[in-house]
Amino acid sequence: MPKINFATVDSINDFAPLPDGEYVCSLTDIEADVTRAGDPMWKLRWAVTEGEYAGRLLFDNLVFSPKAMPRLKLVCASCGLDVSGELDLEPPMLLDKRARVSVYQDAYIDDHGVTKVRNQIPYDGYAAATDDGNDYPF
């Protein structure tokens, strides 16, 4: 059996939603899935890389449907990919890329009727995050 010292564990609040705002993040994981409508989808896991909340995670989905293409283009451009033409997009092309991700807190009711709060990334919640301090959306 593993020996665990819970006195050294800070808090479960590391899973509390982040305050509304913008965070420089790195894309750490992409999991392929399918929406209920049958469209291909990637589940994204972003890690905050700077500031007070460095190391905290944000989650989002990219859907590959005609309606979602403008958002997909925004995410790819924010990650530094050339979106001026055709692109055969694969997860390694986005992994470890940085972007500025906007989030807000959203209340919802879970399966047990309990109101909870989570972070949401808006449709247009991505922008480039550059090392030179200049941030621009494309």
PDB file of C-alpha atoms in Angstrom:
ATOM      1  CA  MET A   1       0.000   0.000   0.000  1.00  0.00           C
ATOM      2  CA  PRO A   2       1.258   3.517  -0.745  1.00  0.00           C
ATOM      3  CA  LYS A   3       2.025   5.686   2.258  1.00  0.00           C
ATOM      4  CA  ILE A   4       0.359   9.099   1.972  1.00  0.00           C
ATOM      5  CA  ASN A   5       0.846  12.152   4.162  1.00  0.00           C
ATOM      6  CA  PHE A   6      -2.271  14.272   3.625  1.00  0.00           C
ATOM      7  CA  ALA A   7      -0.851  17.013   5.866  1.00  0.00           C
ATOM      8  CA  THR A   8       1.392  18.013   2.952  1.00  0.00           C
ATOM      9  CA  VAL A   9      -1.508  18.392   0.519  1.00  0.00           C
ATOM     10  CA  ASP A  10      -2.457  22.063   0.286  1.00  0.00           C
ATOM     11  CA  SER A  11      -6.106  22.101  -0.703  1.00  0.00           C
ATOM     12  CA  ILE A  12      -8.685  20.767  -3.080  1.00  0.00           C
ATOM     13  CA  ASN A  13      -9.267  24.354  -4.213  1.00  0.00           C
ATOM     14  CA  ASP A  14      -6.782  23.812  -7.043  1.00  0.00           C
ATOM     15  CA  PHE A  15      -9.838  22.618  -8.954  1.00  0.00           C
ATOM     16  CA  ALA A  16     -11.921  25.705  -8.201  1.00  0.00           C
ATOM     17  CA  PRO A  17     -12.711  27.812 -11.272  1.00  0.00           C
ATOM     18  CA  LEU A  18     -10.219  30.508 -12.189  1.00  0.00           C
ATOM     19  CA  PRO A  19     -11.337  34.140 -11.954  1.00  0.00           C
ATOM     20  CA  ASP A  20     -12.696  35.703 -15.145  1.00  0.00           C
ATOM     21  CA  GLY A  21      -9.847  36.944 -17.298  1.00  0.00           C
ATOM     22  CA  GLU A  22      -7.116  36.068 -19.786  1.00  0.00           C
ATOM     23  CA  TYR A  23      -4.385  33.505 -19.170  1.00  0.00           C
ATOM     24  CA  VAL A  24      -1.299  32.580 -21.195  1.00  0.00           C
ATOM     25  CA  CYS A  25      -1.551  28.829 -21.657  1.00  0.00           C
ATOM     26  CA  SER A  26       0.167  25.913 -23.343  1.00  0.00           C
ATOM     27  CA  LEU A  27      -1.817  23.151 -25.032  1.00  0.00           C
ATOM     28  CA  THR A  28      -0.785  20.007 -23.149  1.00  0.00           C
ATOM     29  CA  ASP A  29      -3.184  17.329 -24.394  1.00  0.00           C
ATOM     30  CA  ILE A  30      -5.603  16.596 -27.226  1.00  0.00           C
ATOM     31  CA  GLU A  31      -8.049  13.700 -27.114  1.00  0.00           C
ATOM     32  CA  ALA A  32     -10.036  12.741 -30.226  1.00  0.00           C
ATOM     33  CA  ASP A  33     -13.767  12.200 -29.769  1.00  0.00           C
ATOM     34  CA  VAL A  34     -17.065  12.588 -31.618  1.00  0.00           C
ATOM     35  CA  THR A  35     -19.992  14.905 -30.820  1.00  0.00           C
ATOM     36  CA  ARG A  36     -23.551  13.616 -30.363  1.00  0.00           C
ATOM     37  CA  ALA A  37     -24.243  14.938 -33.869  1.00  0.00           C
ATOM     38  CA  GLY A  38     -21.428  12.745 -35.230  1.00  0.00           C
ATOM     39  CA  ASP A  39     -18.891  15.497 -35.933  1.00  0.00           C
ATOM     40  CA  PRO A  40     -15.234  14.853 -35.132  1.00  0.00           C
ATOM     41  CA  MET A  41     -14.103  16.739 -32.021  1.00  0.00           C
ATOM     42  CA  TRP A  42     -10.872  17.299 -30.139  1.00  0.00           C
ATOM     43  CA  LYS A  43     -10.939  17.726 -26.356  1.00  0.00           C
ATOM     44  CA  LEU A  44      -8.250  20.251 -25.433  1.00  0.00           C
ATOM     45  CA  ARG A  45      -6.414  20.592 -22.129  1.00  0.00           C
ATOM     46  CA  TRP A  46      -4.634  23.912 -21.602  1.00  0.00           C
ATOM     47  CA  ALA A  47      -2.172  24.562 -18.755  1.00  0.00           C
ATOM     48  CA  VAL A  48      -1.753  28.117 -17.489  1.00  0.00           C
ATOM     49  CA  THR A  49       1.957  28.948 -17.870  1.00  0.00           C
ATOM     50  CA  GLU A  50       2.303  32.359 -16.247  1.00  0.00           C
ATOM     51  CA  GLY A  51       1.207  34.271 -13.191  1.00  0.00           C
ATOM     52  CA  GLU A  52      -0.541  33.346  -9.981  1.00  0.00           C
ATOM     53  CA  TYR A  53      -2.451  30.454 -11.534  1.00  0.00           C
ATOM     54  CA  ALA A  54       0.478  28.798 -13.354  1.00  0.00           C
ATOM     55  CA  GLY A  55      -0.069  25.048 -13.550  1.00  0.00           C
ATOM     56  CA  ARG A  56      -3.855  25.242 -13.361  1.00  0.00           C
ATOM     57  CA  LEU A  57      -5.841  23.631 -16.181  1.00  0.00           C
ATOM     58  CA  LEU A  58      -8.521  24.835 -18.588  1.00  0.00           C
ATOM     59  CA  PHE A  59     -10.567  22.590 -20.858  1.00  0.00           C
ATOM     60  CA  ASP A  60     -12.225  23.215 -24.214  1.00  0.00           C
ATOM     61  CA  ASN A  61     -13.475  21.364 -27.288  1.00  0.00           C
ATOM     62  CA  LEU A  62     -12.771  21.934 -30.967  1.00  0.00           C
ATOM     63  CA  VAL A  63     -15.505  20.659 -33.245  1.00  0.00           C
ATOM     64  CA  PHE A  64     -14.838  19.951 -36.907  1.00  0.00           C
ATOM     65  CA  SER A  65     -18.154  21.058 -38.381  1.00  0.00           C
ATOM     66  CA  PRO A  66     -18.828  23.767 -40.984  1.00  0.00           C
ATOM     67  CA  LYS A  67     -20.424  26.016 -38.335  1.00  0.00           C
ATOM     68  CA  ALA A  68     -17.363  25.749 -36.056  1.00  0.00           C
ATOM     69  CA  MET A  69     -14.702  26.438 -38.734  1.00  0.00           C
ATOM     70  CA  PRO A  70     -14.258  30.156 -37.825  1.00  0.00           C
ATOM     71  CA  ARG A  71     -13.437  29.185 -34.242  1.00  0.00           C
ATOM     72  CA  LEU A  72     -11.115  26.405 -35.379  1.00  0.00           C
ATOM     73  CA  LYS A  73      -9.320  28.937 -37.572  1.00  0.00           C
ATOM     74  CA  LEU A  74      -9.014  31.347 -34.620  1.00  0.00           C
ATOM     75  CA  VAL A  75      -7.518  28.661 -32.354  1.00  0.00           C
ATOM     76  CA  CYS A  76      -5.042  27.539 -35.015  1.00  0.00           C
ATOM     77  CA  ALA A  77      -4.019  31.121 -35.817  1.00  0.00           C
ATOM     78  CA  SER A  78      -3.659  31.949 -32.121  1.00  0.00           C
ATOM     79  CA  CYS A  79      -1.300  28.980 -31.820  1.00  0.00           C
ATOM     80  CA  GLY A  80       0.830  30.335 -34.655  1.00  0.00           C
ATOM     81  CA  LEU A  81      -0.284  28.062 -37.501  1.00  0.00           C
ATOM     82  CA  ASP A  82      -0.568  29.437 -41.035  1.00  0.00           C
ATOM     83  CA  VAL A  83      -4.312  29.559 -41.745  1.00  0.00           C
ATOM     84  CA  SER A  84      -4.088  31.290 -45.119  1.00  0.00           C
ATOM     85  CA  GLY A  85      -4.845  28.112 -47.080  1.00  0.00           C
ATOM     86  CA  GLU A  86      -5.470  24.416 -46.771  1.00  0.00           C
ATOM     87  CA  LEU A  87      -4.083  22.610 -43.726  1.00  0.00           C
ATOM     88  CA  ASP A  88      -3.929  18.898 -42.930  1.00  0.00           C
ATOM     89  CA  LEU A  89      -4.319  19.436 -39.193  1.00  0.00           C
ATOM     90  CA  GLU A  90      -2.926  16.817 -36.802  1.00  0.00           C
ATOM     91  CA  PRO A  91      -2.708  17.065 -32.977  1.00  0.00           C
ATOM     92  CA  PRO A  92       1.125  17.318 -32.879  1.00  0.00           C
ATOM     93  CA  MET A  93       0.842  20.572 -34.845  1.00  0.00           C
ATOM     94  CA  LEU A  94      -0.941  22.180 -31.865  1.00  0.00           C
ATOM     95  CA  LEU A  95       0.560  20.386 -28.882  1.00  0.00           C
ATOM     96  CA  ASP A  96       2.812  22.569 -26.719  1.00  0.00           C
ATOM     97  CA  LYS A  97       1.708  25.700 -28.599  1.00  0.00           C
ATOM     98  CA  ARG A  98       0.931  28.795 -26.537  1.00  0.00           C
ATOM     99  CA  ALA A  99      -2.086  31.070 -26.706  1.00  0.00           C
ATOM    100  CA  ARG A 100      -3.847  33.677 -24.616  1.00  0.00           C
ATOM    101  CA  VAL A 101      -7.085  32.077 -23.428  1.00  0.00           C
ATOM    102  CA  SER A 102     -10.039  34.085 -22.062  1.00  0.00           C
ATOM    103  CA  VAL A 103     -12.316  32.478 -19.501  1.00  0.00           C
ATOM    104  CA  TYR A 104     -15.397  33.348 -17.496  1.00  0.00           C
ATOM    105  CA  GLN A 105     -17.157  31.567 -14.669  1.00  0.00           C
ATOM    106  CA  ASP A 106     -20.415  29.846 -15.592  1.00  0.00           C
ATOM    107  CA  ALA A 107     -22.979  28.426 -13.150  1.00  0.00           C
ATOM    108  CA  TYR A 108     -24.730  25.163 -14.026  1.00  0.00           C
ATOM    109  CA  ILE A 109     -26.866  22.535 -12.303  1.00  0.00           C
ATOM    110  CA  ASP A 110     -25.332  19.063 -12.088  1.00  0.00           C
ATOM    111  CA  ASP A 111     -27.143  15.707 -12.388  1.00  0.00           C
ATOM    112  CA  HIS A 112     -28.054  15.862  -8.691  1.00  0.00           C
ATOM    113  CA  GLY A 113     -29.644  19.325  -8.874  1.00  0.00           C
ATOM    114  CA  VAL A 114     -26.667  21.042  -7.237  1.00  0.00           C
ATOM    115  CA  THR A 115     -25.550  24.407  -8.595  1.00  0.00           C
ATOM    116  CA  LYS A 116     -21.847  24.429  -9.444  1.00  0.00           C
ATOM    117  CA  VAL A 117     -19.471  26.835 -11.152  1.00  0.00           C
ATOM    118  CA  ARG A 118     -16.979  26.043 -13.904  1.00  0.00           C
ATOM    119  CA  ASN A 119     -14.796  27.940 -16.340  1.00  0.00           C
ATOM    120  CA  GLN A 120     -15.989  28.466 -19.894  1.00  0.00           C
ATOM    121  CA  ILE A 121     -13.948  29.664 -22.845  1.00  0.00           C
ATOM    122  CA  PRO A 122     -16.053  31.872 -25.139  1.00  0.00           C
ATOM    123  CA  TYR A 123     -16.322  31.212 -28.876  1.00  0.00           C
ATOM    124  CA  ASP A 124     -13.822  34.006 -29.580  1.00  0.00           C
ATOM    125  CA  GLY A 125     -11.744  33.410 -26.437  1.00  0.00           C
ATOM    126  CA  TYR A 126      -8.348  32.903 -28.071  1.00  0.00           C
ATOM    127  CA  ALA A 127      -5.519  35.235 -29.089  1.00  0.00           C
ATOM    128  CA  ALA A 128      -1.821  34.842 -29.779  1.00  0.00           C
ATOM    129  CA  ALA A 129       0.606  35.056 -26.884  1.00  0.00           C
ATOM    130  CA  THR A 130       4.093  35.995 -28.017  1.00  0.00           C
ATOM    131  CA  ASP A 131       7.368  36.082 -26.144  1.00  0.00           C
ATOM    132  CA  ASP A 132       7.991  39.705 -27.153  1.00  0.00           C
ATOM    133  CA  GLY A 133       4.932  40.969 -25.260  1.00  0.00           C
ATOM    134  CA  ASN A 134       2.945  41.795 -28.388  1.00  0.00           C
ATOM    135  CA  ASP A 135      -0.362  39.965 -28.454  1.00  0.00           C
ATOM    136  CA  TYR A 136      -2.414  39.879 -31.604  1.00  0.00           C
ATOM    137  CA  PRO A 137      -5.281  37.664 -32.738  1.00  0.00           C
ATOM    138  CA  PHE A 138      -3.831  36.584 -36.126  1.00  0.00           C
TER     139      PHE A 138
END
